[in-house]
Amino acid sequence: MSETSDTDDSEPTVSTDGGATGIVPPDDETPTWSERKERRQGLARLTYEYFERSRREDQDLREQSDYVERDVLGFPAWPHEAIRNLALATFFVGTILYLAAALPPEMPAPADAGNTPSPILPDWYLYWSFGLLQIQALNPELTLLGGQKLMADRTYGVLANVFVVVALAVVPFLNKGAARRPVENPFWAAVGMAGVAFSATIAVYAVQSQVPMDPDLLLDLTFLFPLVSATISYAVLRTMREGYMFTLNRRYYRLRPPK
């Protein structure tokens, strides 16, 4: 009685990061006949061909590869990325041109050199700097100098601007961690939230003449609101941190199961 051994002629399995197969099928986004007809020419047709070619090449790469580390493979800068960026840039430029034609800015009356307008305000993106120039209420009067101020209010405001700029330049050197999301480092996220809130409140303080609020109360809120925002942000992110790290680790071990 002779024994025969059957040879295993099955195809080798594809190794992945924990998934069942290394082939990820493309999304089913086959356009209809009317959609193809509308894309016969111009940038729309070129963009459509780019996405079709990218999806087809992505599927071919996945079928030919015996190991897939990520679900998305890279594409060359030309022509894939160049065509995509061209399509996006054309869309935004066209939107800006449309808004400029549909909603043209109003032309106010010419300025009167003999009449000073009130109030005098800079452009909106400089309100925070203009507000720092107006915090002379915080410039202390030293008793040692007979009740006189150590520096002028304008100098005090300029130094406040310098302090803010230096603080923005120093923060990246202080935060050298590997965190890329606010929930991963709640402290620096709270610091950033305080900075954003302070830029908004100091901008409101710059136009205090237009705000129906007591100036002293507005000054208190200018410095109190950023502290409250930072405290709330830190508490919320700190509470979310444990659940976020659990989810992140679970996804990581799904991609790379421990040996």
PDB file of C-alpha atoms in Angstrom:
ATOM      1  CA  MET A   1       0.000   0.000   0.000  1.00  0.00           C
ATOM      2  CA  SER A   2       1.637   3.192  -1.137  1.00  0.00           C
ATOM      3  CA  GLU A   3       1.079   6.620   0.295  1.00  0.00           C
ATOM      4  CA  THR A   4       0.993   9.711  -1.861  1.00  0.00           C
ATOM      5  CA  SER A   5       1.539  13.209  -0.607  1.00  0.00           C
ATOM      6  CA  ASP A   6      -0.514  15.990  -2.054  1.00  0.00           C
ATOM      7  CA  THR A   7       1.448  19.073  -2.950  1.00  0.00           C
ATOM      8  CA  ASP A   8       0.124  22.440  -1.886  1.00  0.00           C
ATOM      9  CA  ASP A   9      -0.298  24.503  -5.053  1.00  0.00           C
ATOM     10  CA  SER A  10      -2.263  27.318  -3.402  1.00  0.00           C
ATOM     11  CA  GLU A  11      -1.107  30.862  -3.851  1.00  0.00           C
ATOM     12  CA  PRO A  12       0.983  32.420  -1.048  1.00  0.00           C
ATOM     13  CA  THR A  13      -0.878  34.608   1.347  1.00  0.00           C
ATOM     14  CA  VAL A  14      -0.244  38.318   1.349  1.00  0.00           C
ATOM     15  CA  SER A  15       1.271  39.729   4.544  1.00  0.00           C
ATOM     16  CA  THR A  16      -0.260  42.870   5.919  1.00  0.00           C
ATOM     17  CA  ASP A  17      -0.292  44.906   9.117  1.00  0.00           C
ATOM     18  CA  GLY A  18      -2.975  42.788  10.699  1.00  0.00           C
ATOM     19  CA  GLY A  19      -5.671  42.896   8.030  1.00  0.00           C
ATOM     20  CA  ALA A  20      -7.081  39.903   6.235  1.00  0.00           C
ATOM     21  CA  THR A  21      -5.809  40.822   2.768  1.00  0.00           C
ATOM     22  CA  GLY A  22      -3.412  43.267   1.217  1.00  0.00           C
ATOM     23  CA  ILE A  23      -5.720  44.277  -1.642  1.00  0.00           C
ATOM     24  CA  VAL A  24      -7.933  47.264  -0.941  1.00  0.00           C
ATOM     25  CA  PRO A  25     -10.611  47.598  -3.612  1.00  0.00           C
ATOM     26  CA  PRO A  26     -11.226  51.109  -4.962  1.00  0.00           C
ATOM     27  CA  ASP A  27     -14.370  53.024  -4.177  1.00  0.00           C
ATOM     28  CA  ASP A  28     -17.291  52.398  -6.482  1.00  0.00           C
ATOM     29  CA  GLU A  29     -17.594  55.817  -8.063  1.00  0.00           C
ATOM     30  CA  THR A  30     -18.282  54.933 -11.703  1.00  0.00           C
ATOM     31  CA  PRO A  31     -19.858  58.019 -13.312  1.00  0.00           C
ATOM     32  CA  THR A  32     -22.975  57.850 -15.410  1.00  0.00           C
ATOM     33  CA  TRP A  33     -23.134  58.555 -19.139  1.00  0.00           C
ATOM     34  CA  SER A  34     -24.384  62.109 -18.585  1.00  0.00           C
ATOM     35  CA  GLU A  35     -21.532  62.815 -16.180  1.00  0.00           C
ATOM     36  CA  ARG A  36     -18.999  61.548 -18.699  1.00  0.00           C
ATOM     37  CA  LYS A  37     -20.563  63.738 -21.393  1.00  0.00           C
ATOM     38  CA  GLU A  38     -20.220  66.835 -19.231  1.00  0.00           C
ATOM     39  CA  ARG A  39     -16.516  66.089 -18.701  1.00  0.00           C
ATOM     40  CA  ARG A  40     -15.497  65.766 -22.328  1.00  0.00           C
ATOM     41  CA  GLN A  41     -13.097  68.705 -22.427  1.00  0.00           C
ATOM     42  CA  GLY A  42     -11.323  71.337 -20.396  1.00  0.00           C
ATOM     43  CA  LEU A  43     -10.002  71.181 -16.865  1.00  0.00           C
ATOM     44  CA  ALA A  44     -12.988  69.106 -15.698  1.00  0.00           C
ATOM     45  CA  ARG A  45     -12.080  66.328 -18.137  1.00  0.00           C
ATOM     46  CA  LEU A  46      -8.396  66.520 -17.185  1.00  0.00           C
ATOM     47  CA  THR A  47      -9.230  66.318 -13.493  1.00  0.00           C
ATOM     48  CA  TYR A  48     -11.565  63.367 -14.077  1.00  0.00           C
ATOM     49  CA  GLU A  49      -8.888  61.509 -16.026  1.00  0.00           C
ATOM     50  CA  TYR A  50      -6.406  62.188 -13.236  1.00  0.00           C
ATOM     51  CA  PHE A  51      -8.622  60.614 -10.580  1.00  0.00           C
ATOM     52  CA  GLU A  52      -9.478  57.673 -12.823  1.00  0.00           C
ATOM     53  CA  ARG A  53      -5.809  57.031 -13.602  1.00  0.00           C
ATOM     54  CA  SER A  54      -4.763  57.434  -9.964  1.00  0.00           C
ATOM     55  CA  ARG A  55      -7.388  54.968  -8.778  1.00  0.00           C
ATOM     56  CA  ARG A  56      -6.467  52.458 -11.461  1.00  0.00           C
ATOM     57  CA  GLU A  57      -2.750  52.708 -10.716  1.00  0.00           C
ATOM     58  CA  ASP A  58      -3.438  52.422  -7.003  1.00  0.00           C
ATOM     59  CA  GLN A  59      -5.385  49.219  -7.564  1.00  0.00           C
ATOM     60  CA  ASP A  60      -2.640  47.799  -9.810  1.00  0.00           C
ATOM     61  CA  LEU A  61       0.026  48.538  -7.194  1.00  0.00           C
ATOM     62  CA  ARG A  62      -1.995  46.834  -4.485  1.00  0.00           C
ATOM     63  CA  GLU A  63      -2.574  43.741  -6.615  1.00  0.00           C
ATOM     64  CA  GLN A  64       1.111  43.463  -7.537  1.00  0.00           C
ATOM     65  CA  SER A  65       2.493  44.104  -4.050  1.00  0.00           C
ATOM     66  CA  ASP A  66       3.006  41.263  -1.570  1.00  0.00           C
ATOM     67  CA  TYR A  67       3.083  43.579   1.460  1.00  0.00           C
ATOM     68  CA  VAL A  68       0.998  46.620   2.143  1.00  0.00           C
ATOM     69  CA  GLU A  69       2.035  48.718   5.125  1.00  0.00           C
ATOM     70  CA  ARG A  70      -0.597  51.413   4.772  1.00  0.00           C
ATOM     71  CA  ASP A  71      -3.955  51.718   3.097  1.00  0.00           C
ATOM     72  CA  VAL A  72      -2.778  54.607   0.875  1.00  0.00           C
ATOM     73  CA  LEU A  73       0.191  54.478  -1.480  1.00  0.00           C
ATOM     74  CA  GLY A  74       2.086  57.521  -2.692  1.00  0.00           C
ATOM     75  CA  PHE A  75       1.941  59.037  -6.158  1.00  0.00           C
ATOM     76  CA  PRO A  76       4.583  61.002  -8.076  1.00  0.00           C
ATOM     77  CA  ALA A  77       4.505  64.782  -8.058  1.00  0.00           C
ATOM     78  CA  TRP A  78       4.070  64.846 -11.841  1.00  0.00           C
ATOM     79  CA  PRO A  79       1.491  64.530 -13.145  1.00  0.00           C
ATOM     80  CA  HIS A  80      -0.662  63.342 -10.242  1.00  0.00           C
ATOM     81  CA  GLU A  81      -0.046  65.965  -7.564  1.00  0.00           C
ATOM     82  CA  ALA A  82       0.474  68.759 -10.095  1.00  0.00           C
ATOM     83  CA  ILE A  83      -2.909  68.182 -11.732  1.00  0.00           C
ATOM     84  CA  ARG A  84      -4.670  67.931  -8.384  1.00  0.00           C
ATOM     85  CA  ASN A  85      -3.086  71.155  -7.119  1.00  0.00           C
ATOM     86  CA  LEU A  86      -3.908  72.885 -10.399  1.00  0.00           C
ATOM     87  CA  ALA A  87      -7.557  71.883 -10.062  1.00  0.00           C
ATOM     88  CA  LEU A  88      -7.751  73.118  -6.464  1.00  0.00           C
ATOM     89  CA  ALA A  89      -5.937  76.388  -7.224  1.00  0.00           C
ATOM     90  CA  THR A  90      -8.194  77.053 -10.223  1.00  0.00           C
ATOM     91  CA  PHE A  91     -11.299  76.467  -8.104  1.00  0.00           C
ATOM     92  CA  PHE A  92     -10.245  78.895  -5.356  1.00  0.00           C
ATOM     93  CA  VAL A  93      -9.034  81.553  -7.795  1.00  0.00           C
ATOM     94  CA  GLY A  94     -12.295  81.295  -9.676  1.00  0.00           C
ATOM     95  CA  THR A  95     -14.243  81.654  -6.421  1.00  0.00           C
ATOM     96  CA  ILE A  96     -12.289  84.787  -5.498  1.00  0.00           C
ATOM     97  CA  LEU A  97     -12.828  86.315  -8.949  1.00  0.00           C
ATOM     98  CA  TYR A  98     -16.538  85.534  -8.774  1.00  0.00           C
ATOM     99  CA  LEU A  99     -16.900  87.180  -5.365  1.00  0.00           C
ATOM    100  CA  ALA A 100     -14.914  90.204  -6.557  1.00  0.00           C
ATOM    101  CA  ALA A 101     -17.246  90.611  -9.538  1.00  0.00           C
ATOM    102  CA  ALA A 102     -20.507  89.826  -7.736  1.00  0.00           C
ATOM    103  CA  LEU A 103     -19.756  91.754  -4.515  1.00  0.00           C
ATOM    104  CA  PRO A 104     -17.446  94.640  -5.396  1.00  0.00           C
ATOM    105  CA  PRO A 105     -16.173  96.670  -2.417  1.00  0.00           C
ATOM    106  CA  GLU A 106     -17.758 100.018  -1.773  1.00  0.00           C
ATOM    107  CA  MET A 107     -15.693 103.102  -2.505  1.00  0.00           C
ATOM    108  CA  PRO A 108     -16.072 105.522   0.417  1.00  0.00           C
ATOM    109  CA  ALA A 109     -15.751 109.267   0.184  1.00  0.00           C
ATOM    110  CA  PRO A 110     -12.191 110.572  -0.161  1.00  0.00           C
ATOM    111  CA  ALA A 111     -10.393 111.445   3.058  1.00  0.00           C
ATOM    112  CA  ASP A 112     -10.547 115.033   4.294  1.00  0.00           C
ATOM    113  CA  ALA A 113      -7.052 116.189   5.195  1.00  0.00           C
ATOM    114  CA  GLY A 114      -8.433 119.021   7.334  1.00  0.00           C
ATOM    115  CA  ASN A 115     -10.706 116.833   9.469  1.00  0.00           C
ATOM    116  CA  THR A 116      -9.425 114.047  11.742  1.00  0.00           C
ATOM    117  CA  PRO A 117     -11.885 111.138  11.890  1.00  0.00           C
ATOM    118  CA  SER A 118     -12.881 109.634  15.198  1.00  0.00           C
ATOM    119  CA  PRO A 119     -12.049 107.030  16.233  1.00  0.00           C
ATOM    120  CA  ILE A 120      -8.734 106.305  14.481  1.00  0.00           C
ATOM    121  CA  LEU A 121      -8.331 102.562  14.144  1.00  0.00           C
ATOM    122  CA  PRO A 122      -5.816 100.390  12.276  1.00  0.00           C
ATOM    123  CA  ASP A 123      -6.718  97.467  10.083  1.00  0.00           C
ATOM    124  CA  TRP A 124      -8.619  94.707  11.860  1.00  0.00           C
ATOM    125  CA  TYR A 125      -5.669  92.288  11.897  1.00  0.00           C
ATOM    126  CA  LEU A 126      -3.666  94.842  13.912  1.00  0.00           C
ATOM    127  CA  TYR A 127      -6.305  95.402  16.593  1.00  0.00           C
ATOM    128  CA  TRP A 128      -4.374  93.211  19.058  1.00  0.00           C
ATOM    129  CA  SER A 129      -1.273  95.384  18.685  1.00  0.00           C
ATOM    130  CA  PHE A 130      -3.315  98.580  18.944  1.00  0.00           C
ATOM    131  CA  GLY A 131      -4.954  97.216  22.089  1.00  0.00           C
ATOM    132  CA  LEU A 132      -1.555  96.598  23.696  1.00  0.00           C
ATOM    133  CA  LEU A 133      -0.696 100.233  23.064  1.00  0.00           C
ATOM    134  CA  GLN A 134      -3.742 101.241  25.105  1.00  0.00           C
ATOM    135  CA  ILE A 135      -3.082  99.264  28.285  1.00  0.00           C
ATOM    136  CA  GLN A 136      -1.526 102.257  29.993  1.00  0.00           C
ATOM    137  CA  ALA A 137      -3.865 101.530  32.886  1.00  0.00           C
ATOM    138  CA  LEU A 138      -1.479  98.707  33.836  1.00  0.00           C
ATOM    139  CA  ASN A 139       1.573 100.968  33.779  1.00  0.00           C
ATOM    140  CA  PRO A 140       2.330 101.216  37.542  1.00  0.00           C
ATOM    141  CA  GLU A 141       3.081 104.444  39.320  1.00  0.00           C
ATOM    142  CA  LEU A 142       6.080 103.793  41.570  1.00  0.00           C
ATOM    143  CA  THR A 143       6.050 105.328  45.040  1.00  0.00           C
ATOM    144  CA  LEU A 144       9.840 105.488  45.067  1.00  0.00           C
ATOM    145  CA  LEU A 145       9.703 107.990  42.238  1.00  0.00           C
ATOM    146  CA  GLY A 146       7.263 110.253  44.042  1.00  0.00           C
ATOM    147  CA  GLY A 147       4.193 108.803  42.324  1.00  0.00           C
ATOM    148  CA  GLN A 148       5.688 109.144  38.844  1.00  0.00           C
ATOM    149  CA  LYS A 149       5.719 106.444  36.195  1.00  0.00           C
ATOM    150  CA  LEU A 150       8.971 104.726  35.343  1.00  0.00           C
ATOM    151  CA  MET A 151       8.296 104.925  31.613  1.00  0.00           C
ATOM    152  CA  ALA A 152       5.841 106.627  29.317  1.00  0.00           C
ATOM    153  CA  ASP A 153       2.577 104.897  28.438  1.00  0.00           C
ATOM    154  CA  ARG A 154       3.556 104.664  24.780  1.00  0.00           C
ATOM    155  CA  THR A 155       6.873 103.011  25.674  1.00  0.00           C
ATOM    156  CA  TYR A 156       5.003 100.621  27.959  1.00  0.00           C
ATOM    157  CA  GLY A 157       2.690  99.626  25.076  1.00  0.00           C
ATOM    158  CA  VAL A 158       5.608  99.092  22.697  1.00  0.00           C
ATOM    159  CA  LEU A 159       7.338  96.832  25.222  1.00  0.00           C
ATOM    160  CA  ALA A 160       4.104  94.855  25.572  1.00  0.00           C
ATOM    161  CA  ASN A 161       4.130  94.231  21.800  1.00  0.00           C
ATOM    162  CA  VAL A 162       7.763  93.134  21.987  1.00  0.00           C
ATOM    163  CA  PHE A 163       6.930  90.758  24.837  1.00  0.00           C
ATOM    164  CA  VAL A 164       4.123  89.118  22.849  1.00  0.00           C
ATOM    165  CA  VAL A 165       6.301  88.656  19.758  1.00  0.00           C
ATOM    166  CA  VAL A 166       9.157  87.192  21.827  1.00  0.00           C
ATOM    167  CA  ALA A 167       6.734  84.827  23.579  1.00  0.00           C
ATOM    168  CA  LEU A 168       5.447  83.546  20.217  1.00  0.00           C
ATOM    169  CA  ALA A 169       9.038  82.976  19.068  1.00  0.00           C
ATOM    170  CA  VAL A 170      10.064  81.126  22.249  1.00  0.00           C
ATOM    171  CA  VAL A 171       7.075  78.764  22.573  1.00  0.00           C
ATOM    172  CA  PRO A 172       8.157  76.411  19.715  1.00  0.00           C
ATOM    173  CA  PHE A 173      11.532  75.913  21.440  1.00  0.00           C
ATOM    174  CA  LEU A 174       9.913  75.113  24.774  1.00  0.00           C
ATOM    175  CA  ASN A 175       7.441  72.573  23.420  1.00  0.00           C
ATOM    176  CA  LYS A 176       9.714  69.867  21.997  1.00  0.00           C
ATOM    177  CA  GLY A 177       7.404  66.913  22.514  1.00  0.00           C
ATOM    178  CA  ALA A 178       6.217  64.490  19.858  1.00  0.00           C
ATOM    179  CA  ALA A 179       2.543  65.371  20.332  1.00  0.00           C
ATOM    180  CA  ARG A 180       0.721  66.417  17.176  1.00  0.00           C
ATOM    181  CA  ARG A 181      -2.809  66.744  18.533  1.00  0.00           C
ATOM    182  CA  PRO A 182      -4.157  68.929  21.342  1.00  0.00           C
ATOM    183  CA  VAL A 183      -5.460  65.944  23.307  1.00  0.00           C
ATOM    184  CA  GLU A 184      -1.965  64.431  23.413  1.00  0.00           C
ATOM    185  CA  ASN A 185      -0.543  67.467  25.233  1.00  0.00           C
ATOM    186  CA  PRO A 186      -3.328  69.322  27.057  1.00  0.00           C
ATOM    187  CA  PHE A 187      -1.004  71.854  28.721  1.00  0.00           C
ATOM    188  CA  TRP A 188       0.391  73.398  25.549  1.00  0.00           C
ATOM    189  CA  ALA A 189      -3.018  73.175  23.922  1.00  0.00           C
ATOM    190  CA  ALA A 190      -4.378  75.247  26.813  1.00  0.00           C
ATOM    191  CA  VAL A 191      -1.529  77.733  26.384  1.00  0.00           C
ATOM    192  CA  GLY A 192      -2.401  78.076  22.713  1.00  0.00           C
ATOM    193  CA  MET A 193      -6.083  78.517  23.542  1.00  0.00           C
ATOM    194  CA  ALA A 194      -5.194  81.249  26.027  1.00  0.00           C
ATOM    195  CA  GLY A 195      -3.173  83.033  23.347  1.00  0.00           C
ATOM    196  CA  VAL A 196      -6.031  82.873  20.848  1.00  0.00           C
ATOM    197  CA  ALA A 197      -8.520  84.128  23.435  1.00  0.00           C
ATOM    198  CA  PHE A 198      -6.191  86.951  24.504  1.00  0.00           C
ATOM    199  CA  SER A 199      -5.720  88.098  20.901  1.00  0.00           C
ATOM    200  CA  ALA A 200      -9.511  88.310  20.580  1.00  0.00           C
ATOM    201  CA  THR A 201     -10.118  90.105  23.892  1.00  0.00           C
ATOM    202  CA  ILE A 202      -7.293  92.588  23.414  1.00  0.00           C
ATOM    203  CA  ALA A 203      -8.681  93.338  19.942  1.00  0.00           C
ATOM    204  CA  VAL A 204     -12.063  94.117  21.517  1.00  0.00           C
ATOM    205  CA  TYR A 205     -10.310  96.310  24.078  1.00  0.00           C
ATOM    206  CA  ALA A 206      -8.697  98.232  21.208  1.00  0.00           C
ATOM    207  CA  VAL A 207     -12.162  99.343  20.036  1.00  0.00           C
ATOM    208  CA  GLN A 208     -13.524  99.965  23.526  1.00  0.00           C
ATOM    209  CA  SER A 209     -15.137 103.183  22.357  1.00  0.00           C
ATOM    210  CA  GLN A 210     -17.397 101.091  20.128  1.00  0.00           C
ATOM    211  CA  VAL A 211     -18.251  98.520  22.818  1.00  0.00           C
ATOM    212  CA  PRO A 212     -21.177  99.329  25.148  1.00  0.00           C
ATOM    213  CA  MET A 213     -19.369  98.193  28.293  1.00  0.00           C
ATOM    214  CA  ASP A 214     -17.634  99.800  31.227  1.00  0.00           C
ATOM    215  CA  PRO A 215     -13.915 100.247  30.375  1.00  0.00           C
ATOM    216  CA  ASP A 216     -12.757  98.857  33.727  1.00  0.00           C
ATOM    217  CA  LEU A 217     -14.917  95.753  33.333  1.00  0.00           C
ATOM    218  CA  LEU A 218     -13.711  95.321  29.754  1.00  0.00           C
ATOM    219  CA  LEU A 219     -10.103  95.534  30.936  1.00  0.00           C
ATOM    220  CA  ASP A 220     -10.732  92.850  33.564  1.00  0.00           C
ATOM    221  CA  LEU A 221     -12.385  90.553  31.022  1.00  0.00           C
ATOM    222  CA  THR A 222      -9.474  91.090  28.636  1.00  0.00           C
ATOM    223  CA  PHE A 223      -7.140  89.220  30.980  1.00  0.00           C
ATOM    224  CA  LEU A 224      -9.658  87.029  32.801  1.00  0.00           C
ATOM    225  CA  PHE A 225     -11.308  85.410  29.780  1.00  0.00           C
ATOM    226  CA  PRO A 226      -8.036  83.871  28.415  1.00  0.00           C
ATOM    227  CA  LEU A 227      -7.344  82.282  31.811  1.00  0.00           C
ATOM    228  CA  VAL A 228     -10.845  80.820  31.965  1.00  0.00           C
ATOM    229  CA  SER A 229     -10.541  79.529  28.383  1.00  0.00           C
ATOM    230  CA  ALA A 230      -7.199  77.886  29.132  1.00  0.00           C
ATOM    231  CA  THR A 231      -8.549  76.243  32.288  1.00  0.00           C
ATOM    232  CA  ILE A 232     -11.624  74.837  30.539  1.00  0.00           C
ATOM    233  CA  SER A 233      -9.550  73.632  27.562  1.00  0.00           C
ATOM    234  CA  TYR A 234      -7.063  71.877  29.823  1.00  0.00           C
ATOM    235  CA  ALA A 235      -9.803  70.188  31.866  1.00  0.00           C
ATOM    236  CA  VAL A 236     -11.692  68.960  28.784  1.00  0.00           C
ATOM    237  CA  LEU A 237      -8.591  67.693  26.970  1.00  0.00           C
ATOM    238  CA  ARG A 238      -7.279  66.061  30.120  1.00  0.00           C
ATOM    239  CA  THR A 239     -10.573  64.204  30.495  1.00  0.00           C
ATOM    240  CA  MET A 240     -10.499  63.072  26.853  1.00  0.00           C
ATOM    241  CA  ARG A 241      -6.846  62.005  26.983  1.00  0.00           C
ATOM    242  CA  GLU A 242      -7.374  58.556  28.534  1.00  0.00           C
ATOM    243  CA  GLY A 243     -10.050  57.490  26.073  1.00  0.00           C
ATOM    244  CA  TYR A 244      -8.108  58.920  23.150  1.00  0.00           C
ATOM    245  CA  MET A 245      -4.901  57.085  24.042  1.00  0.00           C
ATOM    246  CA  PHE A 246      -6.864  53.831  24.478  1.00  0.00           C
ATOM    247  CA  THR A 247      -8.363  54.197  20.997  1.00  0.00           C
ATOM    248  CA  LEU A 248      -5.000  55.153  19.502  1.00  0.00           C
ATOM    249  CA  ASN A 249      -3.247  52.135  20.994  1.00  0.00           C
ATOM    250  CA  ARG A 250      -6.022  49.829  19.897  1.00  0.00           C
ATOM    251  CA  ARG A 251      -5.700  51.049  16.302  1.00  0.00           C
ATOM    252  CA  TYR A 252      -1.920  50.748  16.460  1.00  0.00           C
ATOM    253  CA  TYR A 253      -2.010  47.110  17.570  1.00  0.00           C
ATOM    254  CA  ARG A 254      -4.550  46.345  14.887  1.00  0.00           C
ATOM    255  CA  LEU A 255      -2.065  47.585  12.284  1.00  0.00           C
ATOM    256  CA  ARG A 256       0.968  46.042  14.016  1.00  0.00           C
ATOM    257  CA  PRO A 257      -0.093  43.145  16.234  1.00  0.00           C
ATOM    258  CA  PRO A 258       2.416  42.321  18.988  1.00  0.00           C
ATOM    259  CA  LYS A 259       4.628  39.303  18.327  1.00  0.00           C
TER     260      LYS A 259
END
